[in-house]
mmCIF file of C-alpha atoms and ligand atoms in Angstrom:
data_model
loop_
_atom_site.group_PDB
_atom_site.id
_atom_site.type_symbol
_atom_site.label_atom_id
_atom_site.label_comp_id
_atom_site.label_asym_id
_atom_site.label_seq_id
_atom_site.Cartn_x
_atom_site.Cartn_y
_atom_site.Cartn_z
ATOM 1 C CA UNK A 1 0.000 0.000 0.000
ATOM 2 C CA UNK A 2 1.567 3.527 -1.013
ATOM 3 C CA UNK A 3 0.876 6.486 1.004
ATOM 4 C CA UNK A 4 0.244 9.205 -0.891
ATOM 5 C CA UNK A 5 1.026 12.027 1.937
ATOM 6 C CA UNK A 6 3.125 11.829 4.917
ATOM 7 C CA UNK A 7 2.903 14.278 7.486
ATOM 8 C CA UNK A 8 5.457 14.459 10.358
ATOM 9 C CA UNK A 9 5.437 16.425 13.479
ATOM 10 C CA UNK A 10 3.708 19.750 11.874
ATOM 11 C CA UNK A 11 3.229 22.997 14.420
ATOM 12 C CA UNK A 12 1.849 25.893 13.389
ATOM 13 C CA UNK A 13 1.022 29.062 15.681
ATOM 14 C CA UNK A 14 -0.828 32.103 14.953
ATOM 15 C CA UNK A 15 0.423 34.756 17.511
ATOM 16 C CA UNK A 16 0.223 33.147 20.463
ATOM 17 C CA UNK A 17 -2.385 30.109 19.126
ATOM 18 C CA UNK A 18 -1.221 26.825 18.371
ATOM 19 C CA UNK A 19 -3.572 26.143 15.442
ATOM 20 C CA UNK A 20 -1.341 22.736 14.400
ATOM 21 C CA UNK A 21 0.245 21.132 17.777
ATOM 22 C CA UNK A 22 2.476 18.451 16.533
ATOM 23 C CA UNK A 23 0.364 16.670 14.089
ATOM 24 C CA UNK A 24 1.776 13.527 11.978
ATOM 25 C CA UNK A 25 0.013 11.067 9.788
ATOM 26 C CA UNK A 26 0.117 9.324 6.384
ATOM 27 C CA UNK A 27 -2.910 9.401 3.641
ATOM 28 C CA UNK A 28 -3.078 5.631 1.469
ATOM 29 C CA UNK A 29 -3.431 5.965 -2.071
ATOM 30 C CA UNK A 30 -7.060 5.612 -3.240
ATOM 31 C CA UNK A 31 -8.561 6.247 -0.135
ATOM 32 C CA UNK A 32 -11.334 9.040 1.189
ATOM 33 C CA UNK A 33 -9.434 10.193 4.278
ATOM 34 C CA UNK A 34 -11.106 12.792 6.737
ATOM 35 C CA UNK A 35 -10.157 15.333 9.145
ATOM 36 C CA UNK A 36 -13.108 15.382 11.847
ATOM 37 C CA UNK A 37 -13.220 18.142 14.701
ATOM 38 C CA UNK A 38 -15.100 20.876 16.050
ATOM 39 C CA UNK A 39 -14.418 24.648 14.318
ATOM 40 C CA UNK A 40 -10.922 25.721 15.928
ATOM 41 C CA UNK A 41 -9.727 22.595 15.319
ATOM 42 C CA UNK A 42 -6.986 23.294 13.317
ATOM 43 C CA UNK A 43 -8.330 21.610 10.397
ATOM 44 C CA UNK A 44 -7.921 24.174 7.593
ATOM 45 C CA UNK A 45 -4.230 25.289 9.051
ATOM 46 C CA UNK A 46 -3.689 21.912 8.250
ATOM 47 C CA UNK A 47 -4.768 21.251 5.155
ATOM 48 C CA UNK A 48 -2.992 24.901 3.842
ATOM 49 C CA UNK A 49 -0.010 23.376 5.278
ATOM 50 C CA UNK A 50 -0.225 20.223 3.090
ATOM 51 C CA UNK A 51 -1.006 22.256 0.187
ATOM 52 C CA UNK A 52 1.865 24.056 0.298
ATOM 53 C CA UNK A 53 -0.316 27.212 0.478
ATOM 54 C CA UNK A 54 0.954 28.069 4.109
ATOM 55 C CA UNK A 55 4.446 27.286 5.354
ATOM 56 C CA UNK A 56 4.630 25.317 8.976
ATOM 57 C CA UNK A 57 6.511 26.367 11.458
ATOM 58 C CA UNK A 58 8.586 23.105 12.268
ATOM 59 C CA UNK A 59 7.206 19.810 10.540
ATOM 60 C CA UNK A 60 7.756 18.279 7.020
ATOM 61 C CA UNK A 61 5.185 17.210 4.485
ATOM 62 C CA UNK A 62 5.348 14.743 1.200
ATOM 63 C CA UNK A 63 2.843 14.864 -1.211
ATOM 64 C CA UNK A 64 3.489 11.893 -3.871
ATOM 65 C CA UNK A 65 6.757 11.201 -2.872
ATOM 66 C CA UNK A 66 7.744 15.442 -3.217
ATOM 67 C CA UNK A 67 8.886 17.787 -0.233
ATOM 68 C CA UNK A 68 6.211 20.053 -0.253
ATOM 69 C CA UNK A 69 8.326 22.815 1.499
ATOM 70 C CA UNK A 70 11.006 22.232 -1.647
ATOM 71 C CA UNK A 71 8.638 21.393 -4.739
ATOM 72 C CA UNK A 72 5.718 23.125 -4.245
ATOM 73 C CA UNK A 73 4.913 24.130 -7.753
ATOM 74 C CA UNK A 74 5.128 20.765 -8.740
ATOM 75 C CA UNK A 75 2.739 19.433 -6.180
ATOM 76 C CA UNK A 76 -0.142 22.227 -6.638
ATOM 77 C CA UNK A 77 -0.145 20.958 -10.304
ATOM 78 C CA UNK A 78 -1.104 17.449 -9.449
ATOM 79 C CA UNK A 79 -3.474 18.250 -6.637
ATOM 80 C CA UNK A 80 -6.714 20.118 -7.044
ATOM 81 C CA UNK A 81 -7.920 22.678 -4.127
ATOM 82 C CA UNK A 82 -11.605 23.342 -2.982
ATOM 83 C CA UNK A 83 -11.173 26.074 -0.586
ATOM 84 C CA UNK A 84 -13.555 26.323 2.602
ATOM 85 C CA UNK A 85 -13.927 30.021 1.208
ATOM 86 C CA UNK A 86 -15.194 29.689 -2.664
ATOM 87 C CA UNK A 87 -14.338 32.820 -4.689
ATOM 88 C CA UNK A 88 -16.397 32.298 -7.926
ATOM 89 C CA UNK A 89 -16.634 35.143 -10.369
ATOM 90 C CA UNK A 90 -20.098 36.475 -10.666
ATOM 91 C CA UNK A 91 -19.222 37.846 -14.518
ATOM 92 C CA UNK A 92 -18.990 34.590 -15.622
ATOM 93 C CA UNK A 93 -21.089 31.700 -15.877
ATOM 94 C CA UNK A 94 -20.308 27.742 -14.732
ATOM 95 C CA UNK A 95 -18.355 26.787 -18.396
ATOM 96 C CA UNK A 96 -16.890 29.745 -18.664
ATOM 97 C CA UNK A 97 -15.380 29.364 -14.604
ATOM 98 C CA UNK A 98 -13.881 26.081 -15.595
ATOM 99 C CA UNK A 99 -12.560 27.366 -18.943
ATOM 100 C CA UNK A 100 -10.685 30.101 -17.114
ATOM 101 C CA UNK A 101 -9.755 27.863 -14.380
ATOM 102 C CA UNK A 102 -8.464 24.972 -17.021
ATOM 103 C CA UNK A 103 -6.018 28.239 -18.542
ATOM 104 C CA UNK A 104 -5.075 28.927 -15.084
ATOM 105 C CA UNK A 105 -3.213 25.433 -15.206
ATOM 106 C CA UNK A 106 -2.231 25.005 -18.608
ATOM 107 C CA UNK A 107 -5.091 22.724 -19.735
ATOM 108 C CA UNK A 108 -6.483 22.639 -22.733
ATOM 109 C CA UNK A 109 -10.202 23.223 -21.712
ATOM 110 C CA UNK A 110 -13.105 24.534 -24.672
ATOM 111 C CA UNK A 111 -16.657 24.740 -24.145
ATOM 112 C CA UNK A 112 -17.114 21.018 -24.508
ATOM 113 C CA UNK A 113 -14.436 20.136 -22.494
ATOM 114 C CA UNK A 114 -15.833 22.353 -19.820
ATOM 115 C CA UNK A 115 -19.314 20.617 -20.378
ATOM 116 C CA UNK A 116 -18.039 17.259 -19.697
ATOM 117 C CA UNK A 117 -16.532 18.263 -16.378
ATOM 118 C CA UNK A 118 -19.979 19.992 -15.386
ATOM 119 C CA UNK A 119 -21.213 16.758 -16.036
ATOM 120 C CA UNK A 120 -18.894 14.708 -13.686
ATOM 121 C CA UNK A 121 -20.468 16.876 -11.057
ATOM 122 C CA UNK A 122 -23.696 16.586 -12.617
ATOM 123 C CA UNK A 123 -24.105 20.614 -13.255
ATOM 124 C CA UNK A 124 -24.121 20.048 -17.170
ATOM 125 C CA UNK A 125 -27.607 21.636 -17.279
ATOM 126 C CA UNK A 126 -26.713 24.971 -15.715
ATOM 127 C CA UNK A 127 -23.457 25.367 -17.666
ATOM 128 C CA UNK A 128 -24.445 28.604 -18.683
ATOM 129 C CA UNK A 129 -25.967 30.137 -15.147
ATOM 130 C CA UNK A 130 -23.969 32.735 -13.850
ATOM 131 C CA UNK A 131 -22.816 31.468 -9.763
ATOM 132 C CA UNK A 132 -25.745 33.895 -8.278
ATOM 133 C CA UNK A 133 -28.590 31.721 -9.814
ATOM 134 C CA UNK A 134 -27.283 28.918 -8.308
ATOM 135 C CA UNK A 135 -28.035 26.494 -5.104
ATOM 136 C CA UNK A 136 -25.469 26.662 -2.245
ATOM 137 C CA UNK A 137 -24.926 22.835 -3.540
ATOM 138 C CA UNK A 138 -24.554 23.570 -6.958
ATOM 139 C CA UNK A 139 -21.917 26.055 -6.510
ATOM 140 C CA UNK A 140 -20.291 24.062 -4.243
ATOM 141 C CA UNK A 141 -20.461 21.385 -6.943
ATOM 142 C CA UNK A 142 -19.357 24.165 -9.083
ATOM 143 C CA UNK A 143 -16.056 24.839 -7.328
ATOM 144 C CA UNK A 144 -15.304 20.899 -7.090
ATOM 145 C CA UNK A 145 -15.551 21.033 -10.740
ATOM 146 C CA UNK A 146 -12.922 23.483 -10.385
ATOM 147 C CA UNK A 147 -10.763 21.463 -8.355
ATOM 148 C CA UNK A 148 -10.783 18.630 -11.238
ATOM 149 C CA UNK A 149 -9.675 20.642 -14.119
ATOM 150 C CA UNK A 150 -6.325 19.450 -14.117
ATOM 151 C CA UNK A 151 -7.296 16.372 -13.437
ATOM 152 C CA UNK A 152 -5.368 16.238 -9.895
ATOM 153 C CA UNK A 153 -4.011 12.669 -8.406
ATOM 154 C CA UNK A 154 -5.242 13.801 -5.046
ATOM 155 C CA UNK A 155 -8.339 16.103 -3.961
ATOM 156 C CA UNK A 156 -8.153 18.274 -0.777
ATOM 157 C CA UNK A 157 -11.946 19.225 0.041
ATOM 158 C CA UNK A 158 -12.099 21.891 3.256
ATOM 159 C CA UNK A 159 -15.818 21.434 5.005
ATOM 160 C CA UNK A 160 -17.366 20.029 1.006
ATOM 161 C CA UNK A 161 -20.984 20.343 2.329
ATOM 162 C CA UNK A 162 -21.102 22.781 4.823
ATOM 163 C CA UNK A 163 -24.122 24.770 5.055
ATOM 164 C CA UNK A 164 -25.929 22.000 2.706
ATOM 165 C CA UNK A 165 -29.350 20.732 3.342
ATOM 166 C CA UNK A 166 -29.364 16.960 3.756
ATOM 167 C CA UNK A 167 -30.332 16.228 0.166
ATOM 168 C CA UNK A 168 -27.691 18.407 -1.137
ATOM 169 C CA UNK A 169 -25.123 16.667 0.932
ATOM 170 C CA UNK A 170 -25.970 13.436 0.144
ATOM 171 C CA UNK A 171 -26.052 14.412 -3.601
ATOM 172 C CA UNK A 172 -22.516 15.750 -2.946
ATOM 173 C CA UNK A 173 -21.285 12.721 -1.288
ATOM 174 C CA UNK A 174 -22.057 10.358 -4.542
ATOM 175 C CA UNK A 175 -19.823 12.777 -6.485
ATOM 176 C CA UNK A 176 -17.101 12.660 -3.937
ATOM 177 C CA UNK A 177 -17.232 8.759 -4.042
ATOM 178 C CA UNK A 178 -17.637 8.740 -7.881
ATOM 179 C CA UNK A 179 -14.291 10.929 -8.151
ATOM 180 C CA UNK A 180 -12.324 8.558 -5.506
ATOM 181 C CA UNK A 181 -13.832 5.129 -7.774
ATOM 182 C CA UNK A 182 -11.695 6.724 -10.391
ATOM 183 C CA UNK A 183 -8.479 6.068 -8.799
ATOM 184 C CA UNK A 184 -8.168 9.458 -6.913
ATOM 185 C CA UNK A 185 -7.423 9.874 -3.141
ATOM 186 C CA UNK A 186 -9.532 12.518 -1.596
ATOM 187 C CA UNK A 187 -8.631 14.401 1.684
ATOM 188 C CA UNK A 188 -11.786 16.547 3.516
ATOM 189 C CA UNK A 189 -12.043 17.743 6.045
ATOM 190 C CA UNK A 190 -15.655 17.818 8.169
ATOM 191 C CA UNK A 191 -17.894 18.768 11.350
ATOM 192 C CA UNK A 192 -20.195 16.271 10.558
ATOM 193 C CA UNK A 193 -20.134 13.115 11.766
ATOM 194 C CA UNK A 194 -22.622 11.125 10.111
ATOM 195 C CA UNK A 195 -20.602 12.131 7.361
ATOM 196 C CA UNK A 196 -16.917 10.988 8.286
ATOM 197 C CA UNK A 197 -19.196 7.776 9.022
ATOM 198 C CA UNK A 198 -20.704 7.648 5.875
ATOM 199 C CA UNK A 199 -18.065 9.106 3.615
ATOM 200 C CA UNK A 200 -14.581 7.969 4.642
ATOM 201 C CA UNK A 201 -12.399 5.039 4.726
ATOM 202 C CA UNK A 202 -10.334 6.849 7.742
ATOM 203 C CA UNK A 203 -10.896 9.851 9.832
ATOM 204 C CA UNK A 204 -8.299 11.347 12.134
ATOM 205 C CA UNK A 205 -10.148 12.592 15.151
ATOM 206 C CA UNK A 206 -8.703 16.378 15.152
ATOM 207 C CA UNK A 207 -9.518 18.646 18.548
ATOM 208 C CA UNK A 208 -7.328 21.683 20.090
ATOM 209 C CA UNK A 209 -4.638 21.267 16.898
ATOM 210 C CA UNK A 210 -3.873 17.377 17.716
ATOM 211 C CA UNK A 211 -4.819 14.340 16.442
ATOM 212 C CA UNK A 212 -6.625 12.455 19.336
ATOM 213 C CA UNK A 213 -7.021 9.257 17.232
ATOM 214 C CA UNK A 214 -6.970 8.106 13.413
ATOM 215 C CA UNK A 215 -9.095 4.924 12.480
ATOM 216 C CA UNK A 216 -11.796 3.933 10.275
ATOM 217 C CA UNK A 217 -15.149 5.178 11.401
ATOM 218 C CA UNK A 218 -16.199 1.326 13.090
ATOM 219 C CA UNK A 219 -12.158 1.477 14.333
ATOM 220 C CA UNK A 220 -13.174 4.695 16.152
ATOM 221 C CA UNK A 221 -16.112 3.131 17.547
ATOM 222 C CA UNK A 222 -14.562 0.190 18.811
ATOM 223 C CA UNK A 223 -11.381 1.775 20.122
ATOM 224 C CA UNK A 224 -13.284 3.762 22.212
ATOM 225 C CA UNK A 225 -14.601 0.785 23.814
ATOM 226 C CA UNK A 226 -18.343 1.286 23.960
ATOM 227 C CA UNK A 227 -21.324 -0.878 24.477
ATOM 228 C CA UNK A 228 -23.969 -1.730 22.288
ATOM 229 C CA UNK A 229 -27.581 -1.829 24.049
ATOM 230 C CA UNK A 230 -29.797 -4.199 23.609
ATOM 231 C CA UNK A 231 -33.643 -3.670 23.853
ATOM 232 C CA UNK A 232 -36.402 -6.207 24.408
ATOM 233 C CA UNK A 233 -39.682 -7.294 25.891
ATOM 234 C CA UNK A 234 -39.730 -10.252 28.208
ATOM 235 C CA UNK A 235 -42.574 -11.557 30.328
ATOM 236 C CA UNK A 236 -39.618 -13.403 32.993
ATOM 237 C CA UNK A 237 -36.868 -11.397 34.590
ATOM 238 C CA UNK A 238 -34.050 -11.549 32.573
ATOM 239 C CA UNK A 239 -31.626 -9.939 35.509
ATOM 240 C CA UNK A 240 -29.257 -13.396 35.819
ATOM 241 C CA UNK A 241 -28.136 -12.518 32.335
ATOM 242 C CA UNK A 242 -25.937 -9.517 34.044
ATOM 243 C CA UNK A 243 -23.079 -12.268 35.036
ATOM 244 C CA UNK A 244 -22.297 -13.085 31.743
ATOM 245 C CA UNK A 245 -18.915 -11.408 30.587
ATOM 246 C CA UNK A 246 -20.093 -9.678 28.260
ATOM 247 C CA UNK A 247 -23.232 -8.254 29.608
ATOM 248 C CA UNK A 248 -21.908 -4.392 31.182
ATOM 249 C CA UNK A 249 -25.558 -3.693 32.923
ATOM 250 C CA UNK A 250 -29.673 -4.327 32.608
ATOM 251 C CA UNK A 251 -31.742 -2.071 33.263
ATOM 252 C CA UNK A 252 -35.806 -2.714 33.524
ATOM 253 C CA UNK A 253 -38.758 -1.022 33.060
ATOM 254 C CA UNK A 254 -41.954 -3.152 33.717
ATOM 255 C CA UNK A 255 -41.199 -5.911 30.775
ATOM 256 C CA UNK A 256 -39.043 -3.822 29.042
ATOM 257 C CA UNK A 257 -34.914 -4.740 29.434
ATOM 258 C CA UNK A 258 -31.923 -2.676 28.211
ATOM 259 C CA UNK A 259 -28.968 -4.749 27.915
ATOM 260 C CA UNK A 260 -25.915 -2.895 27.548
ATOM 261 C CA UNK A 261 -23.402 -5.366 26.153
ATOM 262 C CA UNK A 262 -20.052 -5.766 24.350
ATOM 263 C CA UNK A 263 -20.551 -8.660 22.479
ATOM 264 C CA UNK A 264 -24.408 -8.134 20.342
ATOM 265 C CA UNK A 265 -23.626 -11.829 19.169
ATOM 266 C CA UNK A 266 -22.870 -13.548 22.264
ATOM 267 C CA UNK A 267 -25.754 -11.460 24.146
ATOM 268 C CA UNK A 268 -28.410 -12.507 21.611
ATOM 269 C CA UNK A 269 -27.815 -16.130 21.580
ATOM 270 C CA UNK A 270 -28.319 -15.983 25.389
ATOM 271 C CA UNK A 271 -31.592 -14.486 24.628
ATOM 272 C CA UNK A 272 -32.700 -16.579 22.195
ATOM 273 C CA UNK A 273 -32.281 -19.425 24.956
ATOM 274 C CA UNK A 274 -34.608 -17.742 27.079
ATOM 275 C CA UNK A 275 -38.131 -17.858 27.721
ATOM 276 C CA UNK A 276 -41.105 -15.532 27.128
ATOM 277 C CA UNK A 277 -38.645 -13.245 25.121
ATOM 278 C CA UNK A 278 -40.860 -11.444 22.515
ATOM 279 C CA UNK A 279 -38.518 -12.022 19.905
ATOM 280 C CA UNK A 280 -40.099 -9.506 17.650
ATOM 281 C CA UNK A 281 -39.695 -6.593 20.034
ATOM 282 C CA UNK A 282 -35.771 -7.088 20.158
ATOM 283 C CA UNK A 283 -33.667 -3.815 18.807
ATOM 284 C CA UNK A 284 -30.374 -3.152 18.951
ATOM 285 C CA UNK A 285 -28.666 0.501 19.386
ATOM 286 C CA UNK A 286 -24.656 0.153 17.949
ATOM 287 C CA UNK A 287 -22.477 3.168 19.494
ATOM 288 C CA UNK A 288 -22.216 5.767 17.196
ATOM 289 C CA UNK A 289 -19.105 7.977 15.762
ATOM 290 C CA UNK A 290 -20.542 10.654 17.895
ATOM 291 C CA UNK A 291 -20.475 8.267 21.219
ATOM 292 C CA UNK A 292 -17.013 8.067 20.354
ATOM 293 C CA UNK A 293 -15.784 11.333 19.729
ATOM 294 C CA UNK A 294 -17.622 11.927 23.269
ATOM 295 C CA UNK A 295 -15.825 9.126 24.517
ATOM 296 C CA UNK A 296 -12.000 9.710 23.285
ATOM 297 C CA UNK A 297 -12.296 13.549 23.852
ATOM 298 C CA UNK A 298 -14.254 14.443 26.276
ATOM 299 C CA UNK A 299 -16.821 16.355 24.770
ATOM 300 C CA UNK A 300 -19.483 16.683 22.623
ATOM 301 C CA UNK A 301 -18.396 17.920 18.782
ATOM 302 C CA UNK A 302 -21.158 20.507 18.293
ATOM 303 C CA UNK A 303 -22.165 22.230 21.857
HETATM 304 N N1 ADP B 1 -5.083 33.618 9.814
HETATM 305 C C1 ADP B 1 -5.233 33.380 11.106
HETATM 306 N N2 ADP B 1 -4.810 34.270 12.037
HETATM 307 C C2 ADP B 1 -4.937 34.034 13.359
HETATM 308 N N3 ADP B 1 -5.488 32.905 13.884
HETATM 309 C C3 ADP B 1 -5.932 31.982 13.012
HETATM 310 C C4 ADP B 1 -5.839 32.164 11.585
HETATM 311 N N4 ADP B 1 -6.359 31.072 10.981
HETATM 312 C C5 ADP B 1 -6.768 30.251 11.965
HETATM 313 N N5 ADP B 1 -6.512 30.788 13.186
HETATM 314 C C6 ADP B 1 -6.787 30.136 14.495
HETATM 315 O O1 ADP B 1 -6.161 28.865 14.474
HETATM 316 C C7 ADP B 1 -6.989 27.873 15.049
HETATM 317 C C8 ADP B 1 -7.269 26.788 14.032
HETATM 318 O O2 ADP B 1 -8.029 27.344 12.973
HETATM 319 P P1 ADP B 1 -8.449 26.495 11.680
HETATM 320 O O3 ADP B 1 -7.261 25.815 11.138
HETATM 321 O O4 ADP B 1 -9.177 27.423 10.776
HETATM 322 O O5 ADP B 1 -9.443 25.414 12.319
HETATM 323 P P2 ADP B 1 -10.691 24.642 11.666
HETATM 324 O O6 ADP B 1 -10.510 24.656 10.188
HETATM 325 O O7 ADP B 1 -10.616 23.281 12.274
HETATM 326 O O8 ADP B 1 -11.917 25.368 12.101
HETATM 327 C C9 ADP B 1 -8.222 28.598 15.539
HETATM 328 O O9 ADP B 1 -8.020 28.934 16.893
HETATM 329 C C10 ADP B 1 -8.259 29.839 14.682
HETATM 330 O O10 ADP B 1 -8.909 30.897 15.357
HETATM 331 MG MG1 MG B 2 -11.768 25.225 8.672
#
């Protein structure tokens, strides 16, 4: 497996903040890898840094195999940039953006060119709307279309859907999966859980400038050592089931149980063994990514 970044020991302070407080990690090739943490995190400091936009202040950073710090020109032309802020040009309309963008890197980029990329982010039918007539999701879509025009080995996406309705960001999140399919390795960064969950292969828990943990989503969830619980309806006590190993706590409500439990597997087949279990009413709560981050932090993301 290739990595595609490597990131060692990175600080960066603003004044007297430490946005980036020692930070190292390595991105695979190929896969969607997320930064998750609240806003403060240091998330965008970090992704400048990798850029090559911003300059650390102790650290070193390899994009595909190059020294960031040493070649940055030839990184930035085989990565592509969606910036948290997006700067489209209300003169011109969606084509003519990626047309001017495409010149901007020495690409070869007419009208039908242009087209086709619209279409990868499925914008083709408002090619010719100027940014103001569009959705917050289209532009955004607009400006990842920007990011592709020169056809970059690795995306950096900074907060892709904030600000998105639900449908939006789902819509968004089949484009971001349809560009990493391709062979690309995309790097975003996020506040939303449910979509480091849904989205990436691995997320890097980010809080206060450090990296707290880096796993894939059900990694997280199990390194932070939380239960599963258990609900059902049972017409016998089912309080003897608290000595198995596995079983953390019941609690009881009339004839309804909650079984808090680290093994759902083990738990269940002990309940299937049982009598006057209503089979039917059993439901099963898996820890989330947010239990986690709760967990491994400390605190809740959004307060
Ligand atoms: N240009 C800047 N000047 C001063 N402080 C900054 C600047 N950019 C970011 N910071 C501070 O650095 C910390 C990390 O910011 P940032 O990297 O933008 O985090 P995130 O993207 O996770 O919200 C925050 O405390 C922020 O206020
Ligand atoms: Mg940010």
């Amino acid at each position: 497996m290739t990595h595609v970044i490597q990131v060692q020991q990175l600080t960066k302070s603003y004044g007297p903040v430490r946005a980036v407080d020692g930070l190292s990690f390595t991105v695979r090739s190929g896969e969607i890898f997320g930064l998750l943490g609240p806003n403060g995190a240091g998330k965008t400091t970090t992704l400048s840094i990798i850029e090559g936009i911003l300059p650390p202040d102790e650290g070193r950073v390899e994009v595909l195999g190059l020294d960031v710090s040493v070649r940055p020109r030839e990184v930035k032309r085989r990565i592509g940039v969606q910036l948290q802020q997006t700067s489209l040009i209300r003169e011109l309309r969606a084509w003519e953006q990626v047309a001017l963008f495409g010149r901007l890197y020495g690409v070869r980029m007419d009208r039908k060119r242009a087209q086709e990329l619209l279409a990868r982010v499925g914008l083709d039918a408002r090619a010719n709307a100027y940014p103001d007539a569009l959705s917050g999701g289209q532009r955004k879509r607009l400006t990842l279309a920007l990011a592709l025009v020169n056809d970059p080995d690795i995306l950096f996406l900074d907060e892709p859907t904030t600000g998105l309705d639900p449908q939006a960001r789902r819509a968004l999140w089949d484009i971001v999966r349809d560009i990493a399919a391709q062979g690309r390795t995309v790097v975003l960064t996020t506040h939303y859980l449910e979509e480091a969950e849904a989205l990436c292969h691995r997320v890097g828990l980010m809080d206060g400038g450090r990296l707290i943990a880096l796993d894939t989503p059900a990694g997280l969830i199990r390194r932070a050592g939380l239960a599963a619980v258990i609900h059902v309806h049972a017409t016998t006590s089912l309080q003897h089931l608290a000595h198995r190993p596995e079983v953390l706590a019941i609690h009881q409500e009339g004839q309804r149980f909650r079984i808090h439990t680290r093994d759902v597997a083990a738990t269940l087949q002990a309940l299937t063994r049982e009598t006057g279990v209503d089979a039917s009413s059993i439901h099963i709560q898996q820890p989330s990514l947010e239990d986690a981050f709760i967990q491994l932090t400390g605190r809740r993301l959004h307060a």
